[in-house]
C-alpha cells in the first residue's frame, strides 16, 4: 500500500467524470464514500484468483479464501485496537451490527423497568432497533438531550440525571451524521461504567475518519460500516468485548455458527463464528481490509485533520458568503459533515440545483427525523467532506449556493 | 433537455413563492394527508365537498418548490369540479408528471409540471399532493405516501 | 449479454489457473460457484462510475445507483417469476433470508402446540433458525424422513402423517446440497396448502441451476444465495408473497425501513423496504442481477440438463470404476451434486489428495450433521458440477480417485 | 516442498491403517474428548492415571488419516510418562505440527507429523487428540475442540 496525499484523487476512478458537464464534486461522503482503486482491485483479484467458500474447505482455493478472510479479521482487530480477532464479528454494516447487539444481548438481558439510554442525535439505525427491543422486553427508552440552539452538542450537564442505575445500556453515536458533532466517547463510556451500563458506539461516521481505539475509549460494543470508510457496500464490523460475546446467545442460526447440530437441538461455536451464520460476505470483507490498509497508509490522524480543516473552512465561508444561511453543528472541532438551510430554498431544490453544477449534496432528514423536528427544520441540505475533497471544491460549492439563492430570490 | 428551467418553470417558481390556497379550510368536511418518508415532505389537503362537487380545496405542508407548486396548482384546478372530473384531471396530471407528455393544451398552467419527468428523483414531490387530494375526496383515512405505509 | 455455451469457460477468469501444477478442476460448486467476467465487471463499473447511497439521494450518482438497485429488484422478480418487485427483499444470502422469515413471520404467528415441519435432509441454515424459533415460541419441530438406503429421496408415503393441521409452516430444501436430490417442490407446497401451512423453500442449490418459478411452485417464501448462482458473495434474495410481507413486522430496524420515526415510536415503510434496514449491499445486488442475465442468456433449462447429464455420467463412471465406492443420492433425475465415500480413505484425505491433482472437492458434513449421522457416515467427499464443468474433468476426477484409493490401499 | 509424502509419510499411513491402542480402556480413570465442528472429526481418549503417571492411554474416534495417526502416535508416546513429562512432549509436538521445526532427533516417530504444517487446513486434524489427551490428564470435563464450544 503506497497511498500518499499527493495525487490522492487519482486513486479514486469515480472522481474523474463530469456531471451535467461539470467535473464531479462529490460531497455526499456521510452517505457513502468512494472507493480507491486498490479496494476495487482487491475484489477483482479475489474473484479472479481465489474465490471459494471459507472455513470448511481443504482444497487450495478454499485455503486461500479462508486465510484472506481471517487475515481481514486480524486487520480489523488492529484497525480498532481490539483485544483479539475473536472480538471482531463481520456483519452487513452498522445497522446490522446494532440489531445484532439489540437482539442477542438485549433480549437476554433486558427486562421491564430497565432503561435504554440514547441521545437525541441518533441516526434511525441507532434508534429503531432499541425501540423494537423496548417493545419486546418492556424496557424503556430515555434520551440525553442536545443543548438548545444549532451547535447540536450533547447537553452533558444533564448526563448524570439521565444516566441512572436503571440504565442497562447506553447507545450513542461517535460522530453525528447531520451535525458533524464529535461526541466525547471515552468520557461517556467511563460515566456509563460507573452506573454499570454497557455502551454501544455507533461508529458509522467515525471509523475511517478519526483514529479509533476501542480499548482507549473503553466501549463494550462498536458498530462500523465498510462503505462509509472506502470499503465495499454490504459489509461491516461489530466489535464486542470477548466476555460479552462469549456469553451472548446467537442472533442468526445456520451453517458455520454451530459446534454440533442434531435434529432437535444444537450447540454453538464460540464467538465470533457464533455470530456469522451462513456463507459470509467474503469478497467484501477482504475489500474492507484493503480499505483499512489504504486509510492507515494515509494516516487517520491526518485524515481527521484534513476533514476538520476543510469543514471549518467551509463552515466559515458559507456562514459569511451566503447571506441568511442557517448553519448547523459547531463551527470547529467537528467532523467533515455540514448541514445547512437556505431561507426560501428547500433542501431538495438546493440539491437538484447543485447537481446541475456537478456538485453531489444530500437533502432531507438524513435518517434523523426526531432531531430535525427538534431543530424545527423539515429538512436540511448537507455537504460532507472526505479525504479527496479540496478547497477548490469548496469554492465551487459556495459559488453554486450563491447562484441557488439568487435563483429562488428572483 | 434536462434543462433546469424545464423543472423550475416560471409558473412553478411563482407558485412556490406565493402558494395559492395555502391555509386551513374551516368549512372542510374532508381532510387528506400525504408524506414522503424518504425525504420528509408532508402535505395536508382540506376539502369542502358539497354533494359530488369540490366546493373548496386548500392545503398546508412543507416540501420543496415542486411539491408546493404542485399542491398550489392542484387547488386551483380541482376547485369547483365534480369528483369524476377531479379524478380525470388528477389521472391526466399524474400521467403528465411521469411521462412528460402534454396531451393537448387543455392543461394550461398544469403543463408546467411536464418537466418533472426528466428528474426521476423529483417525481414523487410532484405527485404527492394529488394522491393526498384523491384520498381526501374518496374519504380514505390512511395518509397517502409515496411509499405506502404500514406499522 | 451474449453468453454462449461455446467458449463458456473463457467467461470465468478464475478457471484459467494451475493448482499444484495441474489445470484447476473446480468441483466445489455446491459451496460456491465461480463468477463470470460480466459479473466482476458490473461491480467494477458500479464502483468506478455510479457509486452512491440509494433511495434518499437526489444527485446524479444517487439517481443512477437507485435506478440500478431497483432495476435489480425487477430483474429478480422476473428471474423468480414473482408477482411484483415488491415481493423481492434483498438479504445477505439464504441463511439471512430464512432467519428473516423465522423471526418476522415466526415470532408473530407461532405459539405453543404449533408444529414446524422440516425434512431430514435440511442444511443447518434451514434447521437452526427453526430450532431457535421453536425455543422462543414453544412450537415443536417435526421431520419428514428420507427413505432408508442411500438414494436420500424424501419418504413421501409419510407426508400425510407428518403434515397435519398443527403444522403452521413447512420449510424444505428444493435441492439437497449433499444428496443431489431434487424435491417435488410444487407437490409439497400443494399438500401444505391443504392443511393451511405456509411453505418456505430453501432454493440455495436450485436458483441458478434449474428453472425456478415461484408462482408455478406455489410457495409462500423462497430463499436464494447470490454466491451460489454466479453472483457476488454477501447478497441474496427472499421472495415472499405480498400479503404475507405486508402483514409481517420488520426484522431489523434502522434507516430506510421506516415511514416515520419519533423518539419513542416509529411507523414502518411498506414491504420490501420494511425489511431492508440500513444501506443495502448495492454493488452486489447489481452484480447479482448481472448474474441472472448471464444465466438466462445460457438458459436455465439448458443449465439443468447440462448439470444432470454430467452428474449422471459421473455417478455411473464412479460407481463402476472406483471399486468399493459408496455413492449417495439418486443415480439419475438429480442435480449436479454428488457425495461419496471411499472405503479406507477419509473424506479429508480424499480432498487433500485430489487437490494435489488440481481438483477442488469438498469433504466433511456439508452442514448436514444430522443427515450424516442418519446415513451412518462421519463425512463424505463431494463433487458438485456446474455449467463450466466438462466430461474431460470427470475423467480427471475418476483417475484421481483411483490413484487415491491405491494410495491408501498400499 | 508441499509434497504429498511430506504429509502422508509412511509412518502416518501405517498408523492410519493399523492404529495402536484403538480401544476403550476398561481401567481408565480419566476420559477426554475432542471434536472438530467444521469437519466432524471426533476423538475420545481414555487414560489410566496412577498418581502422577500415565499408566495406560488408548483412544477411539473417527477422522482422517492424519488425526488417526496422530492419536495413535500420541498413545505410544505418552504411555508411562508423568504428567509434567506428557505436558512437555505435547507442547513440543504442538509446536512441531504448527511450525514444522524438528527440534532434534529426540522425536523419533513423532517427526512424521512435521509435514502437516505445510497443509494449513489439516493442522487441526493433527492437534486434536493431543489437546483431548491434555484435557483428560488435567481432568478437564469440557471436550477439547478446535474451535472451543459454547451453547
Ligand atoms: C441447501 C442449502 N441451504 C442453505 C445454504 C446456506 O446458504 P448461505 O451460506 O449462502 O447462506 C446452503 C449453502 O451453504 C445450502 O447448500
Ligand atoms: C451515524 C450513522 N449511524 C448509522 C448509520 C447506518 O449505517 P448503514 O446504513 O451503513 O448500516 C449511518 C449511515 O447511514 C450513520 O450516519
PDB file of N, CA and C in Angstrom, chain D residues 29-30 47-57 78-86 137:
ATOM      1  N   UNK D  29      -9.347 -44.066  34.450  1.00  0.00           N
ATOM      2  CA  UNK D  29      -9.977 -43.215  35.457  1.00  0.00           C
ATOM      3  C   UNK D  29     -10.091 -41.766  34.972  1.00  0.00           C
ATOM      4  N   UNK D  30      -9.682 -41.517  33.753  1.00  0.00           N
ATOM      5  CA  UNK D  30      -9.841 -40.196  33.134  1.00  0.00           C
ATOM      6  C   UNK D  30     -10.261 -40.381  31.675  1.00  0.00           C
ATOM      7  N   UNK D  47      -7.587 -42.593  29.738  1.00  0.00           N
ATOM      8  CA  UNK D  47      -6.316 -42.557  30.459  1.00  0.00           C
ATOM      9  C   UNK D  47      -6.461 -43.267  31.800  1.00  0.00           C
ATOM     10  N   UNK D  48      -5.507 -44.126  32.071  1.00  0.00           N
ATOM     11  CA  UNK D  48      -5.429 -44.667  33.426  1.00  0.00           C
ATOM     12  C   UNK D  48      -4.282 -43.948  34.119  1.00  0.00           C
ATOM     13  N   UNK D  49      -4.636 -43.108  35.072  1.00  0.00           N
ATOM     14  CA  UNK D  49      -3.644 -42.316  35.776  1.00  0.00           C
ATOM     15  C   UNK D  49      -3.329 -43.022  37.093  1.00  0.00           C
ATOM     16  N   UNK D  50      -2.033 -43.219  37.327  1.00  0.00           N
ATOM     17  CA  UNK D  50      -1.617 -43.854  38.576  1.00  0.00           C
ATOM     18  C   UNK D  50      -0.779 -42.814  39.307  1.00  0.00           C
ATOM     19  N   UNK D  51      -1.430 -42.092  40.200  1.00  0.00           N
ATOM     20  CA  UNK D  51      -0.748 -40.960  40.834  1.00  0.00           C
ATOM     21  C   UNK D  51      -0.428 -39.937  39.758  1.00  0.00           C
ATOM     22  N   UNK D  52       0.827 -39.666  39.560  1.00  0.00           N
ATOM     23  CA  UNK D  52       1.282 -38.649  38.625  1.00  0.00           C
ATOM     24  C   UNK D  52       1.584 -39.246  37.254  1.00  0.00           C
ATOM     25  N   UNK D  53       1.435 -40.546  37.161  1.00  0.00           N
ATOM     26  CA  UNK D  53       1.939 -41.220  35.972  1.00  0.00           C
ATOM     27  C   UNK D  53       0.811 -41.770  35.092  1.00  0.00           C
ATOM     28  N   UNK D  54       0.986 -41.639  33.775  1.00  0.00           N
ATOM     29  CA  UNK D  54       0.031 -42.190  32.807  1.00  0.00           C
ATOM     30  C   UNK D  54       0.351 -43.668  32.640  1.00  0.00           C
ATOM     31  N   UNK D  55      -0.398 -44.486  33.353  1.00  0.00           N
ATOM     32  CA  UNK D  55      -0.100 -45.910  33.316  1.00  0.00           C
ATOM     33  C   UNK D  55      -0.479 -46.505  31.965  1.00  0.00           C
ATOM     34  N   UNK D  56      -1.649 -46.038  31.444  1.00  0.00           N
ATOM     35  CA  UNK D  56      -2.045 -46.512  30.113  1.00  0.00           C
ATOM     36  C   UNK D  56      -2.899 -45.442  29.450  1.00  0.00           C
ATOM     37  N   UNK D  57      -2.905 -45.441  28.115  1.00  0.00           N
ATOM     38  CA  UNK D  57      -3.719 -44.475  27.370  1.00  0.00           C
ATOM     39  C   UNK D  57      -4.135 -45.106  26.041  1.00  0.00           C
ATOM     40  N   UNK D  78       2.879 -41.131  25.086  1.00  0.00           N
ATOM     41  CA  UNK D  78       2.536 -40.633  26.426  1.00  0.00           C
ATOM     42  C   UNK D  78       2.468 -41.750  27.458  1.00  0.00           C
ATOM     43  N   UNK D  79       2.339 -42.963  26.981  1.00  0.00           N
ATOM     44  CA  UNK D  79       2.214 -44.071  27.925  1.00  0.00           C
ATOM     45  C   UNK D  79       3.465 -44.170  28.804  1.00  0.00           C
ATOM     46  N   UNK D  80       3.232 -44.220  30.117  1.00  0.00           N
ATOM     47  CA  UNK D  80       4.353 -44.384  31.041  1.00  0.00           C
ATOM     48  C   UNK D  80       4.963 -43.077  31.507  1.00  0.00           C
ATOM     49  N   UNK D  81       4.514 -41.962  30.916  1.00  0.00           N
ATOM     50  CA  UNK D  81       5.101 -40.672  31.277  1.00  0.00           C
ATOM     51  C   UNK D  81       4.421 -40.090  32.511  1.00  0.00           C
ATOM     52  N   UNK D  82       5.138 -39.229  33.222  1.00  0.00           N
ATOM     53  CA  UNK D  82       4.495 -38.442  34.282  1.00  0.00           C
ATOM     54  C   UNK D  82       3.728 -37.299  33.620  1.00  0.00           C
ATOM     55  N   UNK D  83       2.864 -36.669  34.387  1.00  0.00           N
ATOM     56  CA  UNK D  83       2.093 -35.552  33.818  1.00  0.00           C
ATOM     57  C   UNK D  83       3.013 -34.445  33.297  1.00  0.00           C
ATOM     58  N   UNK D  84       3.996 -33.990  34.064  1.00  0.00           N
ATOM     59  CA  UNK D  84       4.871 -32.936  33.516  1.00  0.00           C
ATOM     60  C   UNK D  84       5.598 -33.384  32.250  1.00  0.00           C
ATOM     61  N   UNK D  85       6.038 -34.630  32.220  1.00  0.00           N
ATOM     62  CA  UNK D  85       6.693 -35.117  31.005  1.00  0.00           C
ATOM     63  C   UNK D  85       5.723 -35.089  29.818  1.00  0.00           C
ATOM     64  N   UNK D  86       4.483 -35.537  30.069  1.00  0.00           N
ATOM     65  CA  UNK D  86       3.473 -35.565  28.997  1.00  0.00           C
ATOM     66  C   UNK D  86       3.193 -34.158  28.489  1.00  0.00           C
ATOM     67  N   UNK D 137      -5.880 -35.756  31.060  1.00  0.00           N
ATOM     68  CA  UNK D 137      -4.880 -35.781  32.122  1.00  0.00           C
ATOM     69  C   UNK D 137      -5.184 -34.719  33.182  1.00  0.00           C
TER      70      UNK D 137
END
